[in-house]
Amino acid sequence: MTARTLTTGLVGALAPTSTGTRPLAPRTGATDGPARVVIDLDLPGATISRHLYGHFAEHLGRCIYGGFFVGEDSEIPNVRGIRTDVVEALRALRIPNLRWPGGCFADDYHWRDGIGPREDRPRMVNSHWGDIVEDNSFGTHEFMDLVELLGTEAYVNGNVGSGTVREMSDWIEYLTRADDSPMAALRRENGRDEPWNVPFLGIGNEAWGCGGHMRAEDYAALARQYATYVRDHGDNQVTRIAAGANVDDYAWTEALMRAIDGLEGRDGRPGPFQAISLHYYTMSGPWEDKGSATEFGEEEWYRTLSRAVRAEELVARHATVMDRHDPHKKVGLVFDEWGTWWNVEPGTNPGFLYQQNTVRDALVASLHFDGFHRHADRLLMANIAQTVNVLQAMILTDPDSGALVLTPTYHVFAMSAGHQDAAALDAHLLLPEEVAEVDGRPLPLLSASASLRADEGTALVSLSNLSADEPRTLVLDLRGRSVTGHEATVLTGATTAAHNTPEQPDAVAPAPLTDVREHERGLEVTLPPHSFATVRLDLA
Ligand code: AHR
């Protein structure tokens, strides 16, 4: 049994309060012998929306340009300018939605500049991200084309910070109206007859910061106004998402919940907006020096994982605020920016937020998903930031050769895809005392979650071993249904900082986990150090 204590004090604005060194308190449920993960296979809970596995693509660095979009004349195989290899890789993940065009960029973006012949489109300055000139060659039609190629759903983020109510109202009409209305006619002039389906629309972004530096009540009033004019045209029903809190600003969530008129609007849905967002990023240092993506020691490893675990606490506490106003959970919480944020890779543009992605990032993702599964009753959607070449990406592309690399985080999404739209199962951890303490917070070195697909007769268990250097044997204590078969997969690397490159694309890649044995309570599993694993169970 191991207990670690990491006491490095307060490490920045996002850090939990440091309480210094103190002995670990006895943990409820501690047992001798291997840890147990107790799962009642016959007690399904809330549905884990597939939208918790959502994505985010901003006009930032090489996410859109060079990442998704290379233009028709590129030597890189593409369909109407959109990279074929990126589309294929993301289709394999079954990505449920894609948020666009920002982020901070959304509140600078005027959609009419991105329609019509490309050579006629006005240019603009992307002031947030590198202060570069944006030529608007990727606009509404290109985005919706991407959505269709990916087989996903559109989450369009509107502009409150520098836009107008009319601009947002016109955009949803342009996108979703079928008849000969002015905006539908304009869309047709630009080559698209049929309306698109747009189920999600963001009412601005980070209104407390880059989206206008507003006070909560001021933004709440604007959100009511803007959302009113985001109409449901024809069959298209929009979930309007108000720009929510930064990290632990519970007063912001409170202000937005107060701004909801009634929980039973005209169509039985809450209004004028139906969901509220939340943003939280994981880093190992303070904002000014977030830490290196690849050069880190044990201390940064555990601190990072401790901060990733904090995401669940944030969801729980924002949900508690929402519960007071909305006990039946009609208003959704949308965690539409999460993931790691490191110092940029040396030698790259600081405004482009390009970073490598290691086994540590993989564990940050798996810990978020465990928390998301446990709060599936309130969480409507979550979007990792961002899909290609920016922050905690699924895919990295080489700017010179165009080579594509799948990151460890991509593999966590792939291995976890079976949780999408499945029913959450409680996974109770009975842990021997194997806990790190980071900045005054206990960090159990094992994390787990599970879900059930009753229709298929299968369950999926996710397991993360947070220990940097020790394997972990645990028992899956499986109750309520007979298990007739299993298949286990593991993701790890030679070190905690292992990552994939064009030269070594599979340094971190899923492999069969063979260290699984029958046990009187179910299965005994040994996880390698710093690893994520899934176990698919076949049920009688
Ligand atoms: O994802 C990068 C940026 O982080 C987004 O543009 C902004 O919303 C957040 O601050």
mmCIF file with all atom_site columns, N, CA and C and ligand atoms in Angstrom, residues 56 58 60 103-105 129 205-206 210 279 281 337 341 353 385-386 391, ligand 1:
data_model
loop_
_atom_site.group_PDB
_atom_site.id
_atom_site.type_symbol
_atom_site.label_atom_id
_atom_site.label_alt_id
_atom_site.label_comp_id
_atom_site.label_asym_id
_atom_site.label_entity_id
_atom_site.label_seq_id
_atom_site.pdbx_PDB_ins_code
_atom_site.Cartn_x
_atom_site.Cartn_y
_atom_site.Cartn_z
_atom_site.occupancy
_atom_site.B_iso_or_equiv
_atom_site.pdbx_formal_charge
_atom_site.auth_seq_id
_atom_site.auth_comp_id
_atom_site.auth_asym_id
_atom_site.auth_atom_id
_atom_site.pdbx_PDB_model_num
ATOM   1  N N  . PHE A 1 56  ? -15.069 20.517 -30.436 1.00 0.00 ? 56  PHE A N  1
ATOM   2  C CA . PHE A 1 56  ? -15.016 21.975 -30.533 1.00 0.00 ? 56  PHE A CA 1
ATOM   3  C C  . PHE A 1 56  ? -13.941 22.349 -31.550 1.00 0.00 ? 56  PHE A C  1
ATOM   4  N N  . GLU A 1 58  ? -12.428 25.833 -33.334 1.00 0.00 ? 58  GLU A N  1
ATOM   5  C CA . GLU A 1 58  ? -12.438 27.293 -33.388 1.00 0.00 ? 58  GLU A CA 1
ATOM   6  C C  . GLU A 1 58  ? -11.507 27.773 -34.504 1.00 0.00 ? 58  GLU A C  1
ATOM   7  N N  . LEU A 1 60  ? -8.741  29.141 -34.775 1.00 0.00 ? 60  LEU A N  1
ATOM   8  C CA . LEU A 1 60  ? -7.644  29.345 -33.819 1.00 0.00 ? 60  LEU A CA 1
ATOM   9  C C  . LEU A 1 60  ? -6.473  28.504 -34.316 1.00 0.00 ? 60  LEU A C  1
ATOM   10 N N  . GLY A 1 103 ? -15.820 29.615 -28.841 1.00 0.00 ? 103 GLY A N  1
ATOM   11 C CA . GLY A 1 103 ? -14.674 30.289 -28.350 1.00 0.00 ? 103 GLY A CA 1
ATOM   12 C C  . GLY A 1 103 ? -14.736 31.828 -28.511 1.00 0.00 ? 103 GLY A C  1
ATOM   13 N N  . CYS A 1 104 ? -13.652 32.403 -28.059 1.00 0.00 ? 104 CYS A N  1
ATOM   14 C CA . CYS A 1 104 ? -13.536 33.860 -28.133 1.00 0.00 ? 104 CYS A CA 1
ATOM   15 C C  . CYS A 1 104 ? -13.785 34.366 -29.547 1.00 0.00 ? 104 CYS A C  1
ATOM   16 N N  . PHE A 1 105 ? -13.386 33.592 -30.540 1.00 0.00 ? 105 PHE A N  1
ATOM   17 C CA . PHE A 1 105 ? -13.567 34.043 -31.924 1.00 0.00 ? 105 PHE A CA 1
ATOM   18 C C  . PHE A 1 105 ? -15.049 34.269 -32.244 1.00 0.00 ? 105 PHE A C  1
ATOM   19 N N  . TRP A 1 129 ? -6.417  35.306 -31.471 1.00 0.00 ? 129 TRP A N  1
ATOM   20 C CA . TRP A 1 129 ? -5.538  34.166 -31.727 1.00 0.00 ? 129 TRP A CA 1
ATOM   21 C C  . TRP A 1 129 ? -4.490  34.482 -32.783 1.00 0.00 ? 129 TRP A C  1
ATOM   22 N N  . ASN A 1 205 ? -20.178 33.667 -25.903 1.00 0.00 ? 205 ASN A N  1
ATOM   23 C CA . ASN A 1 205 ? -19.174 32.811 -25.267 1.00 0.00 ? 205 ASN A CA 1
ATOM   24 C C  . ASN A 1 205 ? -18.417 33.605 -24.205 1.00 0.00 ? 205 ASN A C  1
ATOM   25 N N  . GLU A 1 206 ? -18.194 32.998 -23.073 1.00 0.00 ? 206 GLU A N  1
ATOM   26 C CA . GLU A 1 206 ? -17.404 33.624 -22.002 1.00 0.00 ? 206 GLU A CA 1
ATOM   27 C C  . GLU A 1 206 ? -17.722 35.117 -21.886 1.00 0.00 ? 206 GLU A C  1
ATOM   28 N N  . CYS A 1 210 ? -13.621 37.329 -22.625 1.00 0.00 ? 210 CYS A N  1
ATOM   29 C CA . CYS A 1 210 ? -13.416 37.778 -24.007 1.00 0.00 ? 210 CYS A CA 1
ATOM   30 C C  . CYS A 1 210 ? -14.740 38.094 -24.706 1.00 0.00 ? 210 CYS A C  1
ATOM   31 N N  . HIS A 1 279 ? -17.002 26.411 -18.300 1.00 0.00 ? 279 HIS A N  1
ATOM   32 C CA . HIS A 1 279 ? -15.655 26.220 -18.854 1.00 0.00 ? 279 HIS A CA 1
ATOM   33 C C  . HIS A 1 279 ? -14.651 25.980 -17.728 1.00 0.00 ? 279 HIS A C  1
ATOM   34 N N  . TYR A 1 281 ? -10.415 24.502 -17.544 1.00 0.00 ? 281 TYR A N  1
ATOM   35 C CA . TYR A 1 281 ? -9.246  23.868 -18.158 1.00 0.00 ? 281 TYR A CA 1
ATOM   36 C C  . TYR A 1 281 ? -8.311  23.317 -17.086 1.00 0.00 ? 281 TYR A C  1
ATOM   37 N N  . GLU A 1 337 ? -16.277 23.674 -22.831 1.00 0.00 ? 337 GLU A N  1
ATOM   38 C CA . GLU A 1 337 ? -14.824 23.771 -22.999 1.00 0.00 ? 337 GLU A CA 1
ATOM   39 C C  . GLU A 1 337 ? -14.165 23.087 -21.812 1.00 0.00 ? 337 GLU A C  1
ATOM   40 N N  . TRP A 1 341 ? -4.552  22.519 -20.913 1.00 0.00 ? 341 TRP A N  1
ATOM   41 C CA . TRP A 1 341 ? -4.019  23.729 -21.559 1.00 0.00 ? 341 TRP A CA 1
ATOM   42 C C  . TRP A 1 341 ? -2.575  23.865 -21.082 1.00 0.00 ? 341 TRP A C  1
ATOM   43 N N  . LEU A 1 353 ? -1.755  28.020 -29.760 1.00 0.00 ? 353 LEU A N  1
ATOM   44 C CA . LEU A 1 353 ? -2.109  27.006 -28.751 1.00 0.00 ? 353 LEU A CA 1
ATOM   45 C C  . LEU A 1 353 ? -1.913  25.561 -29.242 1.00 0.00 ? 353 LEU A C  1
ATOM   46 N N  . ALA A 1 385 ? -11.741 20.772 -25.765 1.00 0.00 ? 385 ALA A N  1
ATOM   47 C CA . ALA A 1 385 ? -11.085 21.835 -26.532 1.00 0.00 ? 385 ALA A CA 1
ATOM   48 C C  . ALA A 1 385 ? -9.639  21.382 -26.836 1.00 0.00 ? 385 ALA A C  1
ATOM   49 N N  . GLN A 1 386 ? -9.354  21.320 -28.128 1.00 0.00 ? 386 GLN A N  1
ATOM   50 C CA . GLN A 1 386 ? -10.187 21.379 -29.327 1.00 0.00 ? 386 GLN A CA 1
ATOM   51 C C  . GLN A 1 386 ? -9.813  20.211 -30.234 1.00 0.00 ? 386 GLN A C  1
ATOM   52 N N  . LEU A 1 391 ? -4.809  22.875 -28.260 1.00 0.00 ? 391 LEU A N  1
ATOM   53 C CA . LEU A 1 391 ? -5.032  22.386 -26.898 1.00 0.00 ? 391 LEU A CA 1
ATOM   54 C C  . LEU A 1 391 ? -5.094  20.839 -26.887 1.00 0.00 ? 391 LEU A C  1
HETATM 55 O O1 . AHR B 2 .   ? -10.325 27.158 -26.304 1.00 0.00 ? 1   AHR B O1 1
HETATM 56 C C1 . AHR B 2 .   ? -9.542  28.313 -26.305 1.00 0.00 ? 1   AHR B C1 1
HETATM 57 C C2 . AHR B 2 .   ? -10.246 29.497 -25.669 1.00 0.00 ? 1   AHR B C2 1
HETATM 58 O O2 . AHR B 2 .   ? -10.442 29.260 -24.319 1.00 0.00 ? 1   AHR B O2 1
HETATM 59 C C3 . AHR B 2 .   ? -11.636 29.802 -26.181 1.00 0.00 ? 1   AHR B C3 1
HETATM 60 O O3 . AHR B 2 .   ? -11.614 30.556 -27.332 1.00 0.00 ? 1   AHR B O3 1
HETATM 61 C C4 . AHR B 2 .   ? -12.229 30.570 -25.049 1.00 0.00 ? 1   AHR B C4 1
HETATM 62 O O4 . AHR B 2 .   ? -13.623 30.429 -24.976 1.00 0.00 ? 1   AHR B O4 1
HETATM 63 C C5 . AHR B 2 .   ? -11.523 30.022 -23.830 1.00 0.00 ? 1   AHR B C5 1
HETATM 64 O O5 . AHR B 2 .   ? -11.044 31.019 -23.021 1.00 0.00 ? 1   AHR B O5 1
#
